[in-house]
């Protein structure tokens, strides 16, 4: 069993930065591919970024590539999402997910084993 708790959301002006964290409970964190998703008001949830269990492989949605960076610290059971050059269209609730599958599985967003409850990011213009 893995519990995920996101933090770090808030209000930021366009062009600013935020760093999201997702703290995981459980001793098997390092076995999971970790990912970030987001859901804007009135829209479906969409994939943002994923990182392999080792941290050696990463995958990003085209909309955030070059602006967002995903990383993980297995010693601290935490995954991060550094968000730079934020845009108003990045406004959404951001969710952390964990799954034993590969990056492609995570990017699909289907059948993830665990989800956090989300943290709200608001980017003002």
CSV table of N, CA and C in Angstrom, one decimal:
chain,number,residue,atom,x,y,z
A,1,UNK,N,0.8,-1.2,0.0
A,1,UNK,CA,0.0,0.0,0.0
A,1,UNK,C,0.9,1.2,0.0
A,2,UNK,N,0.6,2.2,-0.8
A,2,UNK,CA,1.3,3.5,-0.9
A,2,UNK,C,0.3,4.6,-0.8
A,3,UNK,N,0.6,5.5,0.0
A,3,UNK,CA,-0.2,6.8,0.1
A,3,UNK,C,0.6,7.9,-0.4
A,4,UNK,N,0.0,8.8,-1.2
A,4,UNK,CA,0.7,9.9,-1.8
A,4,UNK,C,0.1,11.2,-1.3
A,5,UNK,N,0.9,12.1,-1.0
A,5,UNK,CA,0.4,13.5,-0.5
A,5,UNK,C,1.2,14.5,-1.2
A,6,UNK,N,0.5,15.3,-2.0
A,6,UNK,CA,1.1,16.4,-2.8
A,6,UNK,C,1.1,17.7,-1.9
A,7,UNK,N,2.1,18.5,-2.2
A,7,UNK,CA,2.2,19.9,-1.6
A,7,UNK,C,3.0,20.8,-2.5
A,8,UNK,N,2.9,22.1,-2.2
A,8,UNK,CA,3.7,23.0,-3.0
A,8,UNK,C,2.9,23.9,-4.0
A,9,UNK,N,1.6,23.6,-4.1
A,9,UNK,CA,0.8,24.4,-5.0
A,9,UNK,C,0.6,25.8,-4.4
A,10,UNK,N,0.0,26.7,-5.3
A,10,UNK,CA,-0.3,28.0,-4.8
A,10,UNK,C,-0.6,28.9,-6.0
A,11,UNK,N,-0.5,30.2,-5.7
A,11,UNK,CA,-0.8,31.3,-6.7
A,11,UNK,C,0.5,31.9,-7.1
A,12,UNK,N,0.7,32.0,-8.4
A,12,UNK,CA,2.0,32.5,-8.9
A,12,UNK,C,1.6,33.3,-10.2
A,13,UNK,N,2.4,34.3,-10.5
A,13,UNK,CA,2.2,35.1,-11.7
A,13,UNK,C,2.8,34.4,-12.9
A,14,UNK,N,2.3,34.7,-14.0
A,14,UNK,CA,2.9,34.1,-15.3
A,14,UNK,C,4.3,34.4,-15.4
A,15,UNK,N,5.1,33.4,-15.8
A,15,UNK,CA,6.5,33.5,-15.9
A,15,UNK,C,7.3,33.1,-14.6
A,16,UNK,N,6.5,32.9,-13.5
A,16,UNK,CA,7.1,32.5,-12.3
A,16,UNK,C,7.3,31.0,-12.2
A,17,UNK,N,7.7,30.5,-11.0
A,17,UNK,CA,8.1,29.1,-10.8
A,17,UNK,C,7.4,28.6,-9.5
A,18,UNK,N,7.2,27.3,-9.5
A,18,UNK,CA,6.8,26.6,-8.3
A,18,UNK,C,7.4,25.2,-8.3
A,19,UNK,N,7.6,24.7,-7.2
A,19,UNK,CA,8.1,23.3,-7.0
A,19,UNK,C,7.1,22.5,-6.2
A,20,UNK,N,6.5,21.5,-6.9
A,20,UNK,CA,5.6,20.6,-6.3
A,20,UNK,C,6.4,19.4,-5.7
A,21,UNK,N,5.9,18.9,-4.6
A,21,UNK,CA,6.4,17.7,-4.0
A,21,UNK,C,5.3,16.7,-3.8
A,22,UNK,N,5.7,15.4,-3.8
A,22,UNK,CA,4.7,14.3,-3.6
A,22,UNK,C,5.4,13.3,-2.6
A,23,UNK,N,5.0,13.3,-1.4
A,23,UNK,CA,5.6,12.4,-0.4
A,23,UNK,C,4.8,11.1,-0.4
A,24,UNK,N,5.5,10.0,-0.4
A,24,UNK,CA,4.9,8.7,-0.5
A,24,UNK,C,5.2,7.9,0.8
A,25,UNK,N,4.2,7.2,1.3
A,25,UNK,CA,4.4,6.3,2.4
A,25,UNK,C,4.8,4.9,1.9
A,26,UNK,N,5.2,4.1,2.7
A,26,UNK,CA,5.5,2.7,2.3
A,26,UNK,C,6.9,2.5,2.0
A,27,UNK,N,7.4,1.2,2.1
A,27,UNK,CA,8.8,0.9,1.9
A,27,UNK,C,9.1,0.5,0.5
A,28,UNK,N,8.1,0.5,-0.4
A,28,UNK,CA,8.3,0.0,-1.8
A,28,UNK,C,8.3,1.2,-2.8
A,29,UNK,N,8.5,2.4,-2.3
A,29,UNK,CA,8.4,3.6,-3.2
A,29,UNK,C,9.4,3.4,-4.4
A,30,UNK,N,10.6,2.9,-4.1
A,30,UNK,CA,11.6,2.9,-5.2
A,30,UNK,C,11.2,1.9,-6.3
A,31,UNK,N,10.2,1.1,-6.1
A,31,UNK,CA,9.8,0.1,-7.1
A,31,UNK,C,8.8,0.7,-8.1
A,32,UNK,N,8.3,1.9,-7.9
A,32,UNK,CA,7.3,2.4,-8.7
A,32,UNK,C,7.7,3.5,-9.6
A,33,UNK,N,7.2,3.5,-10.8
A,33,UNK,CA,7.3,4.6,-11.7
A,33,UNK,C,6.3,5.7,-11.1
A,34,UNK,N,6.8,6.9,-11.1
A,34,UNK,CA,6.0,8.0,-10.6
A,34,UNK,C,5.7,9.0,-11.6
A,35,UNK,N,4.5,9.6,-11.5
A,35,UNK,CA,4.1,10.6,-12.5
A,35,UNK,C,3.3,11.7,-11.9
A,36,UNK,N,3.2,12.8,-12.7
A,36,UNK,CA,2.4,13.9,-12.4
A,36,UNK,C,1.3,14.1,-13.5
A,37,UNK,N,0.1,14.4,-13.1
A,37,UNK,CA,-1.0,14.7,-14.0
A,37,UNK,C,-1.6,16.0,-13.5
A,38,UNK,N,-2.5,16.6,-14.4
A,38,UNK,CA,-3.2,17.8,-14.0
A,38,UNK,C,-4.6,17.8,-14.6
A,39,UNK,N,-5.5,18.5,-13.9
A,39,UNK,CA,-6.8,18.6,-14.4
A,39,UNK,C,-7.3,20.1,-14.2
A,40,UNK,N,-7.5,20.7,-15.3
A,40,UNK,CA,-8.0,22.1,-15.3
A,40,UNK,C,-9.5,22.1,-15.2
A,41,UNK,N,-10.1,23.2,-14.7
A,41,UNK,CA,-11.5,23.3,-14.6
A,41,UNK,C,-12.2,23.0,-15.9
A,42,UNK,N,-13.2,22.1,-15.9
A,42,UNK,CA,-13.9,21.8,-17.1
A,42,UNK,C,-13.2,20.9,-18.1
A,43,UNK,N,-12.0,20.4,-17.8
A,43,UNK,CA,-11.2,19.6,-18.7
A,43,UNK,C,-10.9,18.3,-18.1
A,44,UNK,N,-10.5,17.4,-19.0
A,44,UNK,CA,-10.1,16.0,-18.5
A,44,UNK,C,-8.7,16.1,-18.0
A,45,UNK,N,-8.5,15.1,-17.1
A,45,UNK,CA,-7.1,15.0,-16.5
A,45,UNK,C,-6.1,14.6,-17.7
A,46,UNK,N,-5.0,15.2,-17.6
A,46,UNK,CA,-4.0,15.0,-18.6
A,46,UNK,C,-2.6,14.7,-18.0
A,47,UNK,N,-1.8,13.9,-18.7
A,47,UNK,CA,-0.5,13.6,-18.3
A,47,UNK,C,0.4,14.8,-18.4
A,48,UNK,N,1.4,14.9,-17.4
A,48,UNK,CA,2.3,16.0,-17.4
A,48,UNK,C,3.8,15.4,-17.5
A,49,UNK,N,4.1,14.5,-16.6
A,49,UNK,CA,5.5,14.0,-16.6
A,49,UNK,C,5.6,12.7,-15.8
A,50,UNK,N,6.6,11.9,-16.2
A,50,UNK,CA,6.8,10.7,-15.5
A,50,UNK,C,8.3,10.4,-15.3
A,51,UNK,N,8.7,9.7,-14.3
A,51,UNK,CA,10.1,9.3,-14.0
A,51,UNK,C,10.1,7.8,-13.6
A,52,UNK,N,11.1,7.2,-14.1
A,52,UNK,CA,11.3,5.7,-13.8
A,52,UNK,C,11.7,5.5,-12.4
A,53,UNK,N,11.7,4.2,-12.0
A,53,UNK,CA,12.0,3.9,-10.6
A,53,UNK,C,13.4,4.4,-10.2
A,54,UNK,N,14.3,4.4,-11.1
A,54,UNK,CA,15.7,4.7,-10.8
A,54,UNK,C,15.9,6.2,-10.9
A,55,UNK,N,15.0,6.9,-11.6
A,55,UNK,CA,15.2,8.3,-11.9
A,55,UNK,C,16.0,8.6,-13.2
A,56,UNK,N,16.4,7.5,-13.8
A,56,UNK,CA,17.2,7.6,-15.0
A,56,UNK,C,16.5,7.9,-16.3
A,57,UNK,N,15.2,7.6,-16.3
A,57,UNK,CA,14.4,7.9,-17.5
A,57,UNK,C,13.3,8.8,-17.2
A,58,UNK,N,13.0,9.7,-18.0
A,58,UNK,CA,11.9,10.7,-17.8
A,58,UNK,C,11.2,10.9,-19.1
A,59,UNK,N,9.9,11.3,-19.0
A,59,UNK,CA,9.1,11.5,-20.1
A,59,UNK,C,8.2,12.7,-19.8
A,60,UNK,N,8.0,13.6,-20.8
A,60,UNK,CA,7.2,14.8,-20.6
A,60,UNK,C,6.1,15.0,-21.7
A,61,UNK,N,5.0,15.6,-21.3
A,61,UNK,CA,4.0,16.0,-22.3
A,61,UNK,C,4.7,17.2,-23.1
A,62,UNK,N,4.3,17.3,-24.3
A,62,UNK,CA,4.8,18.3,-25.2
A,62,UNK,C,4.6,19.7,-24.6
A,63,UNK,N,3.4,19.9,-23.9
A,63,UNK,CA,3.0,21.2,-23.5
A,63,UNK,C,3.9,21.7,-22.3
A,64,UNK,N,4.7,20.8,-21.7
A,64,UNK,CA,5.5,21.3,-20.6
A,64,UNK,C,7.0,21.0,-20.8
A,65,UNK,N,7.3,20.4,-21.9
A,65,UNK,CA,8.7,20.0,-22.2
A,65,UNK,C,9.6,21.3,-22.3
A,66,UNK,N,10.7,21.3,-21.6
A,66,UNK,CA,11.6,22.5,-21.6
A,66,UNK,C,11.3,23.4,-20.5
A,67,UNK,N,10.1,23.3,-19.8
A,67,UNK,CA,9.7,24.2,-18.8
A,67,UNK,C,9.6,23.5,-17.4
A,68,UNK,N,9.2,22.2,-17.4
A,68,UNK,CA,9.0,21.4,-16.2
A,68,UNK,C,10.1,20.4,-16.1
A,69,UNK,N,10.5,20.0,-14.9
A,69,UNK,CA,11.4,19.0,-14.7
A,69,UNK,C,10.9,18.1,-13.5
A,70,UNK,N,10.9,16.8,-13.8
A,70,UNK,CA,10.5,15.8,-12.8
A,70,UNK,C,11.7,15.2,-12.2
A,71,UNK,N,11.7,14.9,-10.9
A,71,UNK,CA,12.9,14.2,-10.3
A,71,UNK,C,12.3,13.4,-9.1
A,72,UNK,N,13.2,12.6,-8.6
A,72,UNK,CA,12.8,11.8,-7.4
A,72,UNK,C,14.0,11.6,-6.5
A,73,UNK,N,13.6,11.4,-5.2
A,73,UNK,CA,14.6,11.1,-4.2
A,73,UNK,C,14.1,9.9,-3.5
A,74,UNK,N,14.6,8.7,-3.8
A,74,UNK,CA,14.1,7.5,-3.3
A,74,UNK,C,14.5,7.3,-1.8
A,75,UNK,N,15.5,8.0,-1.3
A,75,UNK,CA,15.9,7.9,0.1
A,75,UNK,C,14.8,8.7,0.9
A,76,UNK,N,14.2,9.7,0.3
A,76,UNK,CA,13.2,10.4,1.0
A,76,UNK,C,11.8,10.1,0.6
A,77,UNK,N,11.6,9.1,-0.3
A,77,UNK,CA,10.3,8.7,-0.8
A,77,UNK,C,9.5,9.9,-1.3
A,78,UNK,N,10.2,10.7,-2.1
A,78,UNK,CA,9.5,11.9,-2.6
A,78,UNK,C,9.8,12.1,-4.1
A,79,UNK,N,8.8,12.6,-4.8
A,79,UNK,CA,9.0,12.9,-6.2
A,79,UNK,C,8.7,14.4,-6.3
A,80,UNK,N,9.4,15.1,-7.2
A,80,UNK,CA,9.2,16.5,-7.4
A,80,UNK,C,8.8,16.9,-8.8
A,81,UNK,N,8.2,18.1,-8.9
A,81,UNK,CA,8.0,18.7,-10.2
A,81,UNK,C,8.3,20.1,-10.1
A,82,UNK,N,9.5,20.5,-10.7
A,82,UNK,CA,9.9,21.9,-10.8
A,82,UNK,C,9.2,22.5,-12.0
A,83,UNK,N,8.5,23.5,-11.8
A,83,UNK,CA,7.7,24.2,-12.9
A,83,UNK,C,8.2,25.6,-13.1
A,84,UNK,N,8.8,25.9,-14.2
A,84,UNK,CA,9.3,27.2,-14.6
A,84,UNK,C,8.6,27.8,-15.7
A,85,UNK,N,8.7,29.1,-15.9
A,85,UNK,CA,8.1,29.8,-17.0
A,85,UNK,C,6.6,29.5,-17.1
A,86,UNK,N,5.9,29.5,-15.9
A,86,UNK,CA,4.5,29.1,-15.8
A,86,UNK,C,3.6,30.0,-16.7
A,87,UNK,N,2.6,29.4,-17.2
A,87,UNK,CA,1.6,30.1,-18.1
A,87,UNK,C,0.2,30.0,-17.4
A,88,UNK,N,-0.7,30.9,-17.7
A,88,UNK,CA,-2.0,30.8,-17.2
A,88,UNK,C,-2.7,29.4,-17.5
A,89,UNK,N,-2.3,28.9,-18.7
A,89,UNK,CA,-2.9,27.6,-19.1
A,89,UNK,C,-2.4,26.4,-18.3
A,90,UNK,N,-1.4,26.7,-17.4
A,90,UNK,CA,-0.9,25.6,-16.5
A,90,UNK,C,-1.7,25.5,-15.3
A,91,UNK,N,-2.7,26.4,-15.1
A,91,UNK,CA,-3.6,26.4,-14.0
A,91,UNK,C,-4.4,25.1,-13.9
A,92,UNK,N,-4.3,24.4,-12.8
A,92,UNK,CA,-4.9,23.1,-12.7
A,92,UNK,C,-4.7,22.6,-11.3
A,93,UNK,N,-5.4,21.5,-11.0
A,93,UNK,CA,-5.1,20.7,-9.8
A,93,UNK,C,-4.1,19.6,-10.3
A,94,UNK,N,-3.0,19.6,-9.6
A,94,UNK,CA,-1.9,18.6,-10.0
A,94,UNK,C,-1.9,17.4,-9.1
A,95,UNK,N,-1.9,16.2,-9.7
A,95,UNK,CA,-2.0,15.0,-9.0
A,95,UNK,C,-0.7,14.2,-9.2
A,96,UNK,N,-0.3,13.5,-8.2
A,96,UNK,CA,0.8,12.5,-8.2
A,96,UNK,C,0.2,11.1,-8.3
A,97,UNK,N,0.9,10.3,-9.1
A,97,UNK,CA,0.5,8.9,-9.3
A,97,UNK,C,1.7,8.0,-9.2
A,98,UNK,N,1.4,6.7,-8.8
A,98,UNK,CA,2.4,5.7,-8.7
A,98,UNK,C,1.9,4.4,-9.3
A,99,UNK,N,2.8,3.8,-10.1
A,99,UNK,CA,2.4,2.5,-10.8
A,99,UNK,C,3.7,1.7,-11.0
A,100,UNK,N,3.6,0.4,-11.0
A,100,UNK,CA,4.7,-0.4,-11.2
A,100,UNK,C,5.1,-0.6,-12.7
A,101,UNK,N,4.2,-0.1,-13.6
A,101,UNK,CA,4.5,-0.1,-15.0
A,101,UNK,C,5.6,0.8,-15.5
A,102,UNK,N,5.7,0.8,-16.8
A,102,UNK,CA,6.8,1.7,-17.4
A,102,UNK,C,6.3,3.1,-17.7
A,103,UNK,N,7.2,3.9,-18.3
A,103,UNK,CA,6.8,5.3,-18.5
A,103,UNK,C,5.6,5.4,-19.5
A,104,UNK,N,5.5,4.5,-20.4
A,104,UNK,CA,4.4,4.6,-21.4
A,104,UNK,C,3.1,4.3,-20.7
A,105,UNK,N,3.2,3.3,-19.8
A,105,UNK,CA,2.0,3.0,-19.0
A,105,UNK,C,1.5,4.2,-18.2
A,106,UNK,N,2.5,4.8,-17.5
A,106,UNK,CA,2.2,6.0,-16.7
A,106,UNK,C,1.6,7.1,-17.6
A,107,UNK,N,2.2,7.3,-18.7
A,107,UNK,CA,1.7,8.4,-19.6
A,107,UNK,C,0.2,8.2,-20.0
A,108,UNK,N,-0.2,6.9,-20.1
A,108,UNK,CA,-1.5,6.6,-20.5
A,108,UNK,C,-2.5,7.0,-19.5
A,109,UNK,N,-2.1,7.0,-18.2
A,109,UNK,CA,-3.0,7.4,-17.1
A,109,UNK,C,-4.0,6.3,-16.8
A,110,UNK,N,-3.9,5.2,-17.4
A,110,UNK,CA,-4.9,4.1,-17.2
A,110,UNK,C,-4.5,3.2,-16.1
A,111,UNK,N,-5.5,3.0,-15.2
A,111,UNK,CA,-5.2,1.9,-14.2
A,111,UNK,C,-4.1,2.1,-13.3
A,112,UNK,N,-3.8,3.4,-12.9
A,112,UNK,CA,-2.7,3.7,-12.0
A,112,UNK,C,-3.1,3.0,-10.6
A,113,UNK,N,-2.0,2.5,-10.0
A,113,UNK,CA,-2.2,1.8,-8.7
A,113,UNK,C,-2.6,2.8,-7.6
A,114,UNK,N,-2.0,4.0,-7.6
A,114,UNK,CA,-2.2,4.9,-6.5
A,114,UNK,C,-2.2,6.4,-7.0
A,115,UNK,N,-3.1,7.2,-6.4
A,115,UNK,CA,-3.2,8.6,-6.7
A,115,UNK,C,-3.2,9.4,-5.4
A,116,UNK,N,-2.6,10.6,-5.5
A,116,UNK,CA,-2.8,11.5,-4.4
A,116,UNK,C,-4.1,12.3,-4.6
A,117,UNK,N,-4.3,13.2,-3.6
A,117,UNK,CA,-5.5,14.0,-3.7
A,117,UNK,C,-5.4,15.3,-4.4
A,118,UNK,N,-4.2,15.7,-4.7
A,118,UNK,CA,-4.0,16.8,-5.6
A,118,UNK,C,-3.6,18.1,-4.8
A,119,UNK,N,-3.0,19.0,-5.6
A,119,UNK,CA,-2.6,20.3,-5.0
A,119,UNK,C,-2.9,21.4,-6.2
A,120,UNK,N,-3.5,22.5,-5.8
A,120,UNK,CA,-4.0,23.4,-6.8
A,120,UNK,C,-2.8,24.4,-7.1
A,121,UNK,N,-2.6,24.6,-8.4
A,121,UNK,CA,-1.7,25.6,-9.0
A,121,UNK,C,-2.5,26.6,-9.8
A,122,UNK,N,-2.4,27.9,-9.4
A,122,UNK,CA,-3.1,28.9,-10.1
A,122,UNK,C,-2.0,29.9,-10.7
A,123,UNK,N,-2.1,30.1,-12.0
A,123,UNK,CA,-1.1,31.0,-12.6
A,123,UNK,C,-1.9,32.2,-13.1
A,124,UNK,N,-1.6,33.4,-12.6
A,124,UNK,CA,-2.3,34.6,-13.0
A,124,UNK,C,-1.6,35.3,-14.1
A,125,UNK,N,-2.4,36.0,-15.0
A,125,UNK,CA,-1.8,36.6,-16.2
A,125,UNK,C,-1.4,38.1,-15.8
